[in-house]
Structures are given as C-alpha cells and as structure tokens.
PDB file of C-alpha atoms and ligand atoms in Angstrom:
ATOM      1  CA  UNK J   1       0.000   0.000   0.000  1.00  0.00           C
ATOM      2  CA  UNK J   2       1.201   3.731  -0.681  1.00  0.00           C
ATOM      3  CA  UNK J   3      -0.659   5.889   1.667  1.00  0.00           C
ATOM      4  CA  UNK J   4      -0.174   9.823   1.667  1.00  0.00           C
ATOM      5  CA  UNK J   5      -1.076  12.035   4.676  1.00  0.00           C
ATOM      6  CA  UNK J   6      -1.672  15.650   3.053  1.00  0.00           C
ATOM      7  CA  UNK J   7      -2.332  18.090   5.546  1.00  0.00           C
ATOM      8  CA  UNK J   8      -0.671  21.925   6.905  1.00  0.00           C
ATOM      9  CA  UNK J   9       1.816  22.029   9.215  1.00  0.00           C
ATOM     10  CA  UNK J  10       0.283  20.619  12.636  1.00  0.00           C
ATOM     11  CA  UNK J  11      -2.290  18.872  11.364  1.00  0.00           C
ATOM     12  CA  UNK J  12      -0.717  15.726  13.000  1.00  0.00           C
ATOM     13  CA  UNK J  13       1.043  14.092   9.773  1.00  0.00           C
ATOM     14  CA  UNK J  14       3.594  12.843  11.844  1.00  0.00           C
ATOM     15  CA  UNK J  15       1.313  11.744  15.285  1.00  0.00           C
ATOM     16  CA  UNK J  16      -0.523   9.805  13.068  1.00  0.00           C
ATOM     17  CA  UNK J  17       2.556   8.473  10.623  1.00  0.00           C
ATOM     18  CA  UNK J  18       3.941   6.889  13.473  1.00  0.00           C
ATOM     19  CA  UNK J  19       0.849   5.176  14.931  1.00  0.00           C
ATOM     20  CA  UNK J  20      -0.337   3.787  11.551  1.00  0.00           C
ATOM     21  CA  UNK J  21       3.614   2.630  11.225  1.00  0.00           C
ATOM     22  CA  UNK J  22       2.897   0.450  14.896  1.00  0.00           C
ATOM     23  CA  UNK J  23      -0.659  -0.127  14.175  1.00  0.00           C
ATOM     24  CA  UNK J  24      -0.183  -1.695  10.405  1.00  0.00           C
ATOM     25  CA  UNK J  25       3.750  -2.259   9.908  1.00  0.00           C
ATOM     26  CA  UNK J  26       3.998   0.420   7.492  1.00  0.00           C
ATOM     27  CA  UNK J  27       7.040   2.501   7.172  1.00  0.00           C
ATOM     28  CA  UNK J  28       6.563   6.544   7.544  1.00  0.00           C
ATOM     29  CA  UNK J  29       8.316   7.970   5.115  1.00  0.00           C
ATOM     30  CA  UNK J  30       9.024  12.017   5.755  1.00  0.00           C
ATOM     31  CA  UNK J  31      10.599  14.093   3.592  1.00  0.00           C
ATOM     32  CA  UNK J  32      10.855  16.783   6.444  1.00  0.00           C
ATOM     33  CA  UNK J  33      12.521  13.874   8.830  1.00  0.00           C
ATOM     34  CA  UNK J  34      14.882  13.080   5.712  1.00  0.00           C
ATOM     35  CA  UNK J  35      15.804  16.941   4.745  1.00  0.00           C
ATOM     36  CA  UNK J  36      16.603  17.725   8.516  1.00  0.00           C
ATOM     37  CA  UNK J  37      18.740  14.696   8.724  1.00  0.00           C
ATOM     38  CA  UNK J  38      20.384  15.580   5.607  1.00  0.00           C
ATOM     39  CA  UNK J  39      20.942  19.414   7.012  1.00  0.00           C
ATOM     40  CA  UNK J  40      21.801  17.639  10.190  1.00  0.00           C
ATOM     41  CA  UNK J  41      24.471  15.678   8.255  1.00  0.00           C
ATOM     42  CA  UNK J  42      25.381  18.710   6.278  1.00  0.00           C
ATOM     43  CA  UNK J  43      25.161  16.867   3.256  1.00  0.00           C
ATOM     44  CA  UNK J  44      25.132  18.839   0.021  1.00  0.00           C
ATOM     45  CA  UNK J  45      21.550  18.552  -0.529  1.00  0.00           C
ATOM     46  CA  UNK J  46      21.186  19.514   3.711  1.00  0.00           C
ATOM     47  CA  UNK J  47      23.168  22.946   2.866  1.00  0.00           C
ATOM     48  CA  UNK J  48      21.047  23.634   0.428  1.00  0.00           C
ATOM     49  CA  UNK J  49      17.850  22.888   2.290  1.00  0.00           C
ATOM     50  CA  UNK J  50      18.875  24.776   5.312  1.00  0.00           C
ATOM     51  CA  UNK J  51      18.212  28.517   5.141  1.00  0.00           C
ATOM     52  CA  UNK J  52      14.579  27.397   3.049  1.00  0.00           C
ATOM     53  CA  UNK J  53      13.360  25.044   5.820  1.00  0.00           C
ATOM     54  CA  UNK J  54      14.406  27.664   8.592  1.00  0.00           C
ATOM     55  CA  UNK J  55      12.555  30.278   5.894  1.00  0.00           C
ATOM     56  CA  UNK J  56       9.327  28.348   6.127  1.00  0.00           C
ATOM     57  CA  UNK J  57       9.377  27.996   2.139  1.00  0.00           C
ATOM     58  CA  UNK J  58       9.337  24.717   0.171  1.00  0.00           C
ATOM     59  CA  UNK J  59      12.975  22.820  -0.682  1.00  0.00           C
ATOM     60  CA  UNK J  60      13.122  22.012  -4.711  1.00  0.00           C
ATOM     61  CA  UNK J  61      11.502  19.620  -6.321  1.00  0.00           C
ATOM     62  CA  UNK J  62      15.096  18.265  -7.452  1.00  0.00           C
ATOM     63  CA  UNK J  63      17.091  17.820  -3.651  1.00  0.00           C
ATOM     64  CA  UNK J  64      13.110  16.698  -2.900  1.00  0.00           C
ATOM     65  CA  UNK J  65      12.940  13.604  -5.223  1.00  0.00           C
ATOM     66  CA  UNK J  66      16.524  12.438  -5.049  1.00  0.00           C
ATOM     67  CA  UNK J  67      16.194  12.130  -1.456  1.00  0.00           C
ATOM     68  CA  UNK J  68      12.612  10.593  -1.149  1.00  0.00           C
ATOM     69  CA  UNK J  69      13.889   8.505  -4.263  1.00  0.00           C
ATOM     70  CA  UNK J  70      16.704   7.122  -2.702  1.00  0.00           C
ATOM     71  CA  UNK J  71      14.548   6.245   0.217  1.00  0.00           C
ATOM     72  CA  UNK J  72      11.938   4.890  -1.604  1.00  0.00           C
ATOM     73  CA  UNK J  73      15.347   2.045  -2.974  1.00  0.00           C
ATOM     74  CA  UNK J  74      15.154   0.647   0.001  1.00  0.00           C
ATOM     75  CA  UNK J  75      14.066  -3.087   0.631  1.00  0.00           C
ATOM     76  CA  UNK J  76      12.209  -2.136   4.161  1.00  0.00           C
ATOM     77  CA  UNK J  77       9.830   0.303   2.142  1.00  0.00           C
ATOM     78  CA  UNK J  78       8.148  -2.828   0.706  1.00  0.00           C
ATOM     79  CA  UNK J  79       5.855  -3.952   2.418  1.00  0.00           C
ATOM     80  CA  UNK J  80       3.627  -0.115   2.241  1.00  0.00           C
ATOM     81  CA  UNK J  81       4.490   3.252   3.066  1.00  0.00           C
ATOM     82  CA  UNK J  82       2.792   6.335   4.622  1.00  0.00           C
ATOM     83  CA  UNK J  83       4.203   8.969   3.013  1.00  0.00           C
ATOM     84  CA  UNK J  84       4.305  12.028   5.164  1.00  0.00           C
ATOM     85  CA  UNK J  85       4.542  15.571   3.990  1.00  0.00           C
ATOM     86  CA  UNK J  86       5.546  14.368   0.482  1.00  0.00           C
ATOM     87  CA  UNK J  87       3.991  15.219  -2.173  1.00  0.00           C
ATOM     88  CA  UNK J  88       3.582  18.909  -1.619  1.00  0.00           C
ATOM     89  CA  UNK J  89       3.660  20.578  -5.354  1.00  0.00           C
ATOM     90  CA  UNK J  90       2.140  19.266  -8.508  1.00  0.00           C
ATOM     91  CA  UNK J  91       5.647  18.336  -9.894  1.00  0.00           C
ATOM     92  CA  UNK J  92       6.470  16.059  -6.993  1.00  0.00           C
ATOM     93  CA  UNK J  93       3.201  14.015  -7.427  1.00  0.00           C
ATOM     94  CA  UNK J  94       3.412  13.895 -11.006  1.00  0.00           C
ATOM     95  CA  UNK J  95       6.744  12.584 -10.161  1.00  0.00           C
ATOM     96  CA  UNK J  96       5.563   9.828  -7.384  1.00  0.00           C
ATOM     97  CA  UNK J  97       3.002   9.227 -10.230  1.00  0.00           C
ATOM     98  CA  UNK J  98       5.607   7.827 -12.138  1.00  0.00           C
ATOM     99  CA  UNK J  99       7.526   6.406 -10.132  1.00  0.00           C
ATOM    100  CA  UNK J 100       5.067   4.029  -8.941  1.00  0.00           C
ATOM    101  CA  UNK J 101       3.581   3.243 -12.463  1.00  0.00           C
ATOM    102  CA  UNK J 102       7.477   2.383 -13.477  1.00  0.00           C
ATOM    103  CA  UNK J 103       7.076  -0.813 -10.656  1.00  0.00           C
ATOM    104  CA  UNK J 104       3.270  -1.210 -11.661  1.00  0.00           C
ATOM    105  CA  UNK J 105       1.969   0.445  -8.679  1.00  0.00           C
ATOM    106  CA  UNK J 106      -0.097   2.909  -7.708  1.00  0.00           C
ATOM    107  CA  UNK J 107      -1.165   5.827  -5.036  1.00  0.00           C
ATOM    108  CA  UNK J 108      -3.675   3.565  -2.351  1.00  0.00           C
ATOM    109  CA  UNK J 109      -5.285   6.545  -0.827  1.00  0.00           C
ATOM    110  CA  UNK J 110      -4.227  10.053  -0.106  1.00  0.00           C
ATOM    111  CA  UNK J 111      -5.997  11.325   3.014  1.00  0.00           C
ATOM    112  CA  UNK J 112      -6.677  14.865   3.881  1.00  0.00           C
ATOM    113  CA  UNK J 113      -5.996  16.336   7.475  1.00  0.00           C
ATOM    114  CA  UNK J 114      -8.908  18.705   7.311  1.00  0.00           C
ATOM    115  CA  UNK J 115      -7.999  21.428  10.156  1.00  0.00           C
ATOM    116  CA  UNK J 116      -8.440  25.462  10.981  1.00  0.00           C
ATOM    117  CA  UNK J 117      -5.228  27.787  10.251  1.00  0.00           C
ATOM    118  CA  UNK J 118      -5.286  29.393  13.498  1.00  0.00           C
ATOM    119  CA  UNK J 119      -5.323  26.231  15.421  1.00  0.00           C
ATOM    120  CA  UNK J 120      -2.621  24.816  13.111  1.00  0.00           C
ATOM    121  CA  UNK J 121      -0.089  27.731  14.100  1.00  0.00           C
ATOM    122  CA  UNK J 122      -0.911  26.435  18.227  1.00  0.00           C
ATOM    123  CA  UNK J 123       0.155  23.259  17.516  1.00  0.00           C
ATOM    124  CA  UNK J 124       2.917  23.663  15.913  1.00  0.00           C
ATOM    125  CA  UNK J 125       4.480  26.628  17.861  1.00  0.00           C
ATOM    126  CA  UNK J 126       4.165  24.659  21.134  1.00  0.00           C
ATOM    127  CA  UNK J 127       5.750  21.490  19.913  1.00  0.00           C
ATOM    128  CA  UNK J 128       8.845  19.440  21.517  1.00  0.00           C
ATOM    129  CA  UNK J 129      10.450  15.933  21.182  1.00  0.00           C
ATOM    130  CA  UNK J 130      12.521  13.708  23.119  1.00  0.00           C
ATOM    131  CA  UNK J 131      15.739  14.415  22.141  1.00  0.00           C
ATOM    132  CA  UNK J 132      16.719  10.256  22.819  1.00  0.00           C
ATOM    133  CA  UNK J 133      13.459   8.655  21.360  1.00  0.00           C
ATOM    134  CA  UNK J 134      11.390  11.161  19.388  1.00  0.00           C
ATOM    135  CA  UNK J 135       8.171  11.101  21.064  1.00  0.00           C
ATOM    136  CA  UNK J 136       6.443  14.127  20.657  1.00  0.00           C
ATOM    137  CA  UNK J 137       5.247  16.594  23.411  1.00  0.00           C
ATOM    138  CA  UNK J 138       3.693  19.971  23.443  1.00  0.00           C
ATOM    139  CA  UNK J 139       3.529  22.613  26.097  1.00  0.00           C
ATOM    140  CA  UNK J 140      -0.631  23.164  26.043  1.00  0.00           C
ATOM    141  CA  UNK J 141      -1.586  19.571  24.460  1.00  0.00           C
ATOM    142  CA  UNK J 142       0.652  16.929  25.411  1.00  0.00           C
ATOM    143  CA  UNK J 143       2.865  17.497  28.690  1.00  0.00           C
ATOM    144  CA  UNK J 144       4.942  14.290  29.996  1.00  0.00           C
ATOM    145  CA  UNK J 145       3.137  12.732  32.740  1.00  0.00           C
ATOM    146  CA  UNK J 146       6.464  13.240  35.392  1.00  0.00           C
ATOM    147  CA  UNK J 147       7.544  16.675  34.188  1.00  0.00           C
ATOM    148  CA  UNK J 148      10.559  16.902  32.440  1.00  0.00           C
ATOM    149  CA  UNK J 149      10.894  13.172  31.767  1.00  0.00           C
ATOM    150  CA  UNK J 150      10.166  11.038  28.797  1.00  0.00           C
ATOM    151  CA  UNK J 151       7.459   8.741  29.016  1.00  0.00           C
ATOM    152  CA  UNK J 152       8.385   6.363  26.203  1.00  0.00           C
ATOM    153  CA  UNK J 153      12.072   5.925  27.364  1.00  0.00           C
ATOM    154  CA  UNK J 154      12.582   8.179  30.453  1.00  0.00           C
ATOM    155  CA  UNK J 155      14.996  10.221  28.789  1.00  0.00           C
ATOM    156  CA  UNK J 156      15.514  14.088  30.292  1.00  0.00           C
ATOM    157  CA  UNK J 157      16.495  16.110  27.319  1.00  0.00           C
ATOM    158  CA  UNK J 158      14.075  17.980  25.015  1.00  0.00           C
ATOM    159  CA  UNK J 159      13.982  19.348  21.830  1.00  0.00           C
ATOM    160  CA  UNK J 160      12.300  22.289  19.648  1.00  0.00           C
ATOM    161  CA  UNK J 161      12.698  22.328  15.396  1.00  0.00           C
ATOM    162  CA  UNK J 162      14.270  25.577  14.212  1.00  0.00           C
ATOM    163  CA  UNK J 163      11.306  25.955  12.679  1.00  0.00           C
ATOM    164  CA  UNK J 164       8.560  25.683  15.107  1.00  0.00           C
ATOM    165  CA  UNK J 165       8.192  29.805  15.808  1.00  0.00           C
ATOM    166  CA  UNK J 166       4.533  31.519  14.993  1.00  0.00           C
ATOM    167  CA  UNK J 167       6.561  33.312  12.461  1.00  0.00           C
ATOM    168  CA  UNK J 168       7.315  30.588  10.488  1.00  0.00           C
ATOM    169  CA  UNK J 169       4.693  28.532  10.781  1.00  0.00           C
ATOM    170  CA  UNK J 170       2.815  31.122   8.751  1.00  0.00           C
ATOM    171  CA  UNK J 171       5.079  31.029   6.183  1.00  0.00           C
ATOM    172  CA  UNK J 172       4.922  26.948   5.851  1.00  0.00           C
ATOM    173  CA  UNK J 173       0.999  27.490   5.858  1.00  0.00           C
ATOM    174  CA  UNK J 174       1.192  29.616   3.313  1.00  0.00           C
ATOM    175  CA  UNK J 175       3.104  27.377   1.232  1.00  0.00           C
ATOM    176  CA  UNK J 176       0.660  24.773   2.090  1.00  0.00           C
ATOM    177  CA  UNK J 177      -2.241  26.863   0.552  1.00  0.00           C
ATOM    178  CA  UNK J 178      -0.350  27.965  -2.500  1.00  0.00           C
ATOM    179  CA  UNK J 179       1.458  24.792  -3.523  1.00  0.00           C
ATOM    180  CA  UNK J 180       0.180  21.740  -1.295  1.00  0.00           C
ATOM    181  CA  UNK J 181      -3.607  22.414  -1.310  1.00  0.00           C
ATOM    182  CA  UNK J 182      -4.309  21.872  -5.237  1.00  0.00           C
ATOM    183  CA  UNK J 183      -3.148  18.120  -4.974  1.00  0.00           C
ATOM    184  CA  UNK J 184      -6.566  17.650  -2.975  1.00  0.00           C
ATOM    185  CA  UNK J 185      -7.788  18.133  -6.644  1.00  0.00           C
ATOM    186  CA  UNK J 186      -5.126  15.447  -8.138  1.00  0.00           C
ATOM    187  CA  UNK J 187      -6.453  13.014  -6.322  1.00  0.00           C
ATOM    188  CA  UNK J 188      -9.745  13.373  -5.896  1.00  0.00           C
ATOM    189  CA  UNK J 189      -9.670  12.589  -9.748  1.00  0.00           C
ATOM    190  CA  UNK J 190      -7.925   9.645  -9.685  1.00  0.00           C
ATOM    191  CA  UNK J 191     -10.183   8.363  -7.229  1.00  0.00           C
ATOM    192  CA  UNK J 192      -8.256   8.117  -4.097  1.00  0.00           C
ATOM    193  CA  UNK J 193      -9.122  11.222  -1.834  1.00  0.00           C
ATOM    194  CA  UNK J 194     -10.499  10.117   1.515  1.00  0.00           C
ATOM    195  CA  UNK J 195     -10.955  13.263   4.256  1.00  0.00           C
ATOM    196  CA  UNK J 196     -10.250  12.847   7.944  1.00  0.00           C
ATOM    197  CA  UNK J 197     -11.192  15.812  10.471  1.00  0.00           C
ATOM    198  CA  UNK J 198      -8.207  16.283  12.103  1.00  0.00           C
ATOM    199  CA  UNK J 199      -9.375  18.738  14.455  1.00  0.00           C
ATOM    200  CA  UNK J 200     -10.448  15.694  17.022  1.00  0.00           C
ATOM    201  CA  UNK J 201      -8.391  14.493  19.610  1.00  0.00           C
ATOM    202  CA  UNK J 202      -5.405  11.932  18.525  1.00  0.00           C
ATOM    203  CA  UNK J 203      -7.294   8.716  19.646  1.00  0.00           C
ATOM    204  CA  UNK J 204     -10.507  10.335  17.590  1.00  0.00           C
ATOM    205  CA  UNK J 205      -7.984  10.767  14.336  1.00  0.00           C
ATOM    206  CA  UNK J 206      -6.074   7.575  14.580  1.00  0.00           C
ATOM    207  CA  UNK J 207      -9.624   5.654  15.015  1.00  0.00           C
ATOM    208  CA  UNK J 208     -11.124   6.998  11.573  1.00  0.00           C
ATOM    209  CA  UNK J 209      -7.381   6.714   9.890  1.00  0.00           C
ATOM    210  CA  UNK J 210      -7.306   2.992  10.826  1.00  0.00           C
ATOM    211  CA  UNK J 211     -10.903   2.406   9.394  1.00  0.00           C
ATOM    212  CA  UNK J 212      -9.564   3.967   5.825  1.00  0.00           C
ATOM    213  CA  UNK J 213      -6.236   1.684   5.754  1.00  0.00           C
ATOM    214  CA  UNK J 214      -8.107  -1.080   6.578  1.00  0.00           C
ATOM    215  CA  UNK J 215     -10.613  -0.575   4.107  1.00  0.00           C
ATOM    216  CA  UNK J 216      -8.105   0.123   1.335  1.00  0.00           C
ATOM    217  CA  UNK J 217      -5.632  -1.924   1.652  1.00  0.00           C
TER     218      UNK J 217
HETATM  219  P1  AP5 A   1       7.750  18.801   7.678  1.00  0.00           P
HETATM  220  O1  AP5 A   1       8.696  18.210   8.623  1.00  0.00           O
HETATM  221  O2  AP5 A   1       6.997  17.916   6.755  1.00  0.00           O
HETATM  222  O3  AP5 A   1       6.783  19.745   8.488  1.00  0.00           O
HETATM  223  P2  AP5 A   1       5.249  20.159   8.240  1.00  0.00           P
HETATM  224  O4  AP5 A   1       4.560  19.684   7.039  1.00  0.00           O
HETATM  225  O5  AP5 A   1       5.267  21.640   8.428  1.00  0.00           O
HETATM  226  O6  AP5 A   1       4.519  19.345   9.253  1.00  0.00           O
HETATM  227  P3  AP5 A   1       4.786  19.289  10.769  1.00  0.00           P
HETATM  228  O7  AP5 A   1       5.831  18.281  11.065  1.00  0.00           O
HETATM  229  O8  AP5 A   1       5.011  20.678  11.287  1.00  0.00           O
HETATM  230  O9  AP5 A   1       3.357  18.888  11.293  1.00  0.00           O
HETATM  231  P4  AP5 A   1       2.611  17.503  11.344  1.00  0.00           P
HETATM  232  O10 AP5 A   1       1.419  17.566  10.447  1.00  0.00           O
HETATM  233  O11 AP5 A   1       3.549  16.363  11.162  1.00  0.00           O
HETATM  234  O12 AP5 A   1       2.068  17.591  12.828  1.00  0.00           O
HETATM  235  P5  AP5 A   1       2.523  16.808  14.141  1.00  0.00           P
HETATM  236  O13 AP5 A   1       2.046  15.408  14.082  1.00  0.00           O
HETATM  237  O14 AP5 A   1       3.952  17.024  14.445  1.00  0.00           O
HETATM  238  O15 AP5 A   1       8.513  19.865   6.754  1.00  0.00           O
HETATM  239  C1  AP5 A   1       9.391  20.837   7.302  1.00  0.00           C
HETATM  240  C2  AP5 A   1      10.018  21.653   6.186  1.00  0.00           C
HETATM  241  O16 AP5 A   1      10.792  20.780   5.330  1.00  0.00           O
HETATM  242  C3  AP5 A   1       9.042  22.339   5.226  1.00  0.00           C
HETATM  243  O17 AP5 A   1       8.626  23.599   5.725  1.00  0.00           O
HETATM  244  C4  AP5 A   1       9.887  22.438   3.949  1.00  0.00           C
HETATM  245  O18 AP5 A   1      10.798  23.502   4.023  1.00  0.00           O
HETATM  246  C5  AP5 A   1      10.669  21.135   3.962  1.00  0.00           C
HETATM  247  N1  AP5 A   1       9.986  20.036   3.245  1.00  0.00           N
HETATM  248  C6  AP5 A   1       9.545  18.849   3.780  1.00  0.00           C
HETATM  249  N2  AP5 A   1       8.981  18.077   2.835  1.00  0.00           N
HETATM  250  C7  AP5 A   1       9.074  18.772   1.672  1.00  0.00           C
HETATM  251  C8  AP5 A   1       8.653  18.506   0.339  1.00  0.00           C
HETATM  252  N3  AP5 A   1       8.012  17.355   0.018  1.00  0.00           N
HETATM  253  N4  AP5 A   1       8.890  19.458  -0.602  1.00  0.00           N
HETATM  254  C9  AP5 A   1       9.517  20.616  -0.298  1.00  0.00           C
HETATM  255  N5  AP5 A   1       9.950  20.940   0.936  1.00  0.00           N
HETATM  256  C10 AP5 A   1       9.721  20.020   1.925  1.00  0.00           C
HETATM  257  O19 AP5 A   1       1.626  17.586  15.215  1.00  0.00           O
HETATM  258  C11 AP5 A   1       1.914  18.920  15.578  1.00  0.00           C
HETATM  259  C12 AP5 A   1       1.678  19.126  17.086  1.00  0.00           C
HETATM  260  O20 AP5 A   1       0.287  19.049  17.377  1.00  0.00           O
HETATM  261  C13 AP5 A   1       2.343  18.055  17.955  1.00  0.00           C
HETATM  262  O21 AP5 A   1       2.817  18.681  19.123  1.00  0.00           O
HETATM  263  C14 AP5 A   1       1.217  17.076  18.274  1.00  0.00           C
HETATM  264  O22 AP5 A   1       1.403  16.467  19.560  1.00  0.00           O
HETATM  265  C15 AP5 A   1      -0.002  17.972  18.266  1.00  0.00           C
HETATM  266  N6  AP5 A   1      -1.170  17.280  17.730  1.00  0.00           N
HETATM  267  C16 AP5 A   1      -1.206  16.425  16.658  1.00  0.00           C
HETATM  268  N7  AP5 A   1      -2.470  16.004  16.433  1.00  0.00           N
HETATM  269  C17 AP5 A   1      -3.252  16.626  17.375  1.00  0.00           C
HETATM  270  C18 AP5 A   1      -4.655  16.590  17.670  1.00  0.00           C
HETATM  271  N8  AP5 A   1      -5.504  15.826  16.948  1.00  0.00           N
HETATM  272  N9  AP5 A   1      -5.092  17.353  18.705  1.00  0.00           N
HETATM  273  C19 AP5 A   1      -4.224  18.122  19.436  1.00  0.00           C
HETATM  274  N10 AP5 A   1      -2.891  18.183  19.215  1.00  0.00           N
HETATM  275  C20 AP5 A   1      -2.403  17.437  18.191  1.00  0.00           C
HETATM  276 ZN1   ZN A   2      12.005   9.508  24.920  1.00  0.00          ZN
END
C-alpha cells in the first residue's frame, strides 16, 4: 500500500505516521525527517535545504525527489508506506506518479488532514520531542506525565525544530495553501481522496485513519 497524509503544518502528519507505522507495519516515510537529517548531516543537498526550511518555504523539487527517491530504494519500504509531507507541489506528485507506475503500482489513498489555520499555528508553535526517542510533546496539548521526563524511554532532554516559531509557521501554511492544497484536486480525480477531520483528539484521528487503511488496503 502507498498511503499519503496531506495536511498543513500541525495537522498531525507525523502523530498519526507513526501510529499507523505500529498499528499496520507500514514505514513513515518524511521528507521533512529526511531533509533535517540531511541538514543535520550537512550533506550537500542539507546545505542547500537549510536557510529554506528555517525560511518556512518549500525545498526544490530536485534535492526533494533524489532524497525521497533514494529512500523509496530501500528493501524495508516494501511492504507499504505512509508517506508524510511528500507530495507537496504538482511536480512532486506527477513525479511519485511515475515512479510508482514504473514498478506497476499505484497511489492507495491520499488522506486529507482537514484542520483550521489558526489552530494549526498552536500546535505547531508549542511542539517538543525527546531528544533520545522522538516522542512528541507539546507545552498546552501533550505534557509528559512526570515533568521533564520522557514517558516512552525516560529520557531528560528535550527538543524544539528551528522551525517551530509563529513566524514561520505562517510562512509553511502559506506554502501549504499555495502549492500543497491543489493536490486535494489530483487526487480526488484519480479516485483516491479520503478526508479525515483532524481537528479531534489523537485517539478520535487515529480511530477513523485505521478504518480507511483497513478498508483500502
Ligand atoms: P515537515 O517536517 O513535513 O513539516 P510540516 O509539514 O510543516 O509538518 P509538521 O511536522 O510541522 O506537522 P505535522 O502535520 O507532522 O504535525 P505533528 O504530528 O507534528 O517539513 C518541514 C520543512 O521541510 C518544510 O517547511 C519544507 O521547508 C521542507 N519540506 C519537507 N517536505 C518537503 C517537500 N516534500 N517538498 C519541499 N519541501 C519540503 O503535530 C503537531 C503538534 O500538534 C504536535 O505537538 C502534536 O502532539 C499535536 N497534535 C497532533 N495532532 C493533534 C490533535 N488531533 N489534537 C491536538 N494536538 C495534536
Ligand atoms: Zn524519549
């Protein structure tokens, strides 16, 4: 199965990537996760990448698709993949379009994170990780239950993306409107737009995502 999460900037791509990954042993697949490991790396592609993320504005199509391509090579992705924050312009899911025709595949579903823009900028401005594990916190929405220590792996360091400031996050929804948005349109034509309201709680959002991948695939 190829699943794609579309959805703005907090809309809970990656909450939900990673529960569908335990729920259904799918791999998530994020091209923001992949560019900040590649800036991280300081990688050609990651210098490149750097001032744009930290901008709020889109990376190229080009450092895009070589790294999701690249990704995409490997023998794990297989078995089905939620594809998270990818595609996000016409050109990148004309792209996947033919990159998955090439091995006879196709696009399963691509599901829609319907959310408000105000509430979107919340989210993402209050957002943290583990720095050992990854689990996700955030200051109004999702506190640890012993403050100041992991609840996955007990871990006591904390992190906050570069990007994560009100300032930005306006910028990435903006992006999101101009240049993510329209694929709604691709794919309700091909027949494989389903809608989630993403403004329910996590449990509510995971619930009616797990319905749609177990109908479709
Ligand atoms: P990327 O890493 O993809 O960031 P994004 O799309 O802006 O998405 P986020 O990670 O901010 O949000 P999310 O939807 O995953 O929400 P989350 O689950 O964390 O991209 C970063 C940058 O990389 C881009 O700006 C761009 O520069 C570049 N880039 C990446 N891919 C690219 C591409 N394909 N082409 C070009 N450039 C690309 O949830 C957010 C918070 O809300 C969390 O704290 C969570 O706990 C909380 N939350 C989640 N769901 C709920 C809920 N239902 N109720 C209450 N709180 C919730
Ligand atoms: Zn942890």
């Amino acid at each position: 199965a190829v699943l794609i999460l579309l959805g703005p900037p907090g809309a809970g791509k990656g909450t939900q990537a990673r529960m569908l990954e335990e729920r259904f042993g799918l791999i998530q697949l994020s091209t923001g996760d992949l560019l900040r490991a590649a800036v991280a790396a300081g990688s050609a592609a990651g210098r490149a990448a750097k001032a744009v993320m930290e901008a709020g504005g889109l990376v190229s199509d080009e450092i895009v698709l070589a790294i999701l391509k690249d990704r995409m090579a490997a023998p794990d992705v297989k078995a089905g993949v939620i594809l998270d924050g990818f595609p996000r312009t016409a050109g990148q899911a004309s792209a996947l379009d033919a990159l998955l025709a090439e091995a006879g595949q196709r696009v399963t579903a691509a599901i829609s994170l319907e959310v408000d823009d105000l509430a979107m900028i919340a989210r993402v401005a209050g957002r943290y990780t583990c720095a050992d594990c990854g689990e996700g916190y955030h200051d109004a929405f999702k506190l640890p239950e012993t403050s100041g220590t992991c609840d996955k792996c007990g871990g006591t360091a904390f992190k906050r993306r570069a990007d994560d400031t009100a300032d930005t996050a306006r910028a990435r929804l903006e992006a999101y409107h101009a240049q993510t948005a329209p694929l709604i349109a691709h794919y309700r034509a091909l027949g494989v737009l389903e809608t989630v309201d993403a403004m329910a709680s996590i449990d509510a959002v995971a619930s009616d995502l797990g319905s749609i991948v177990s109908r479709v695939s």
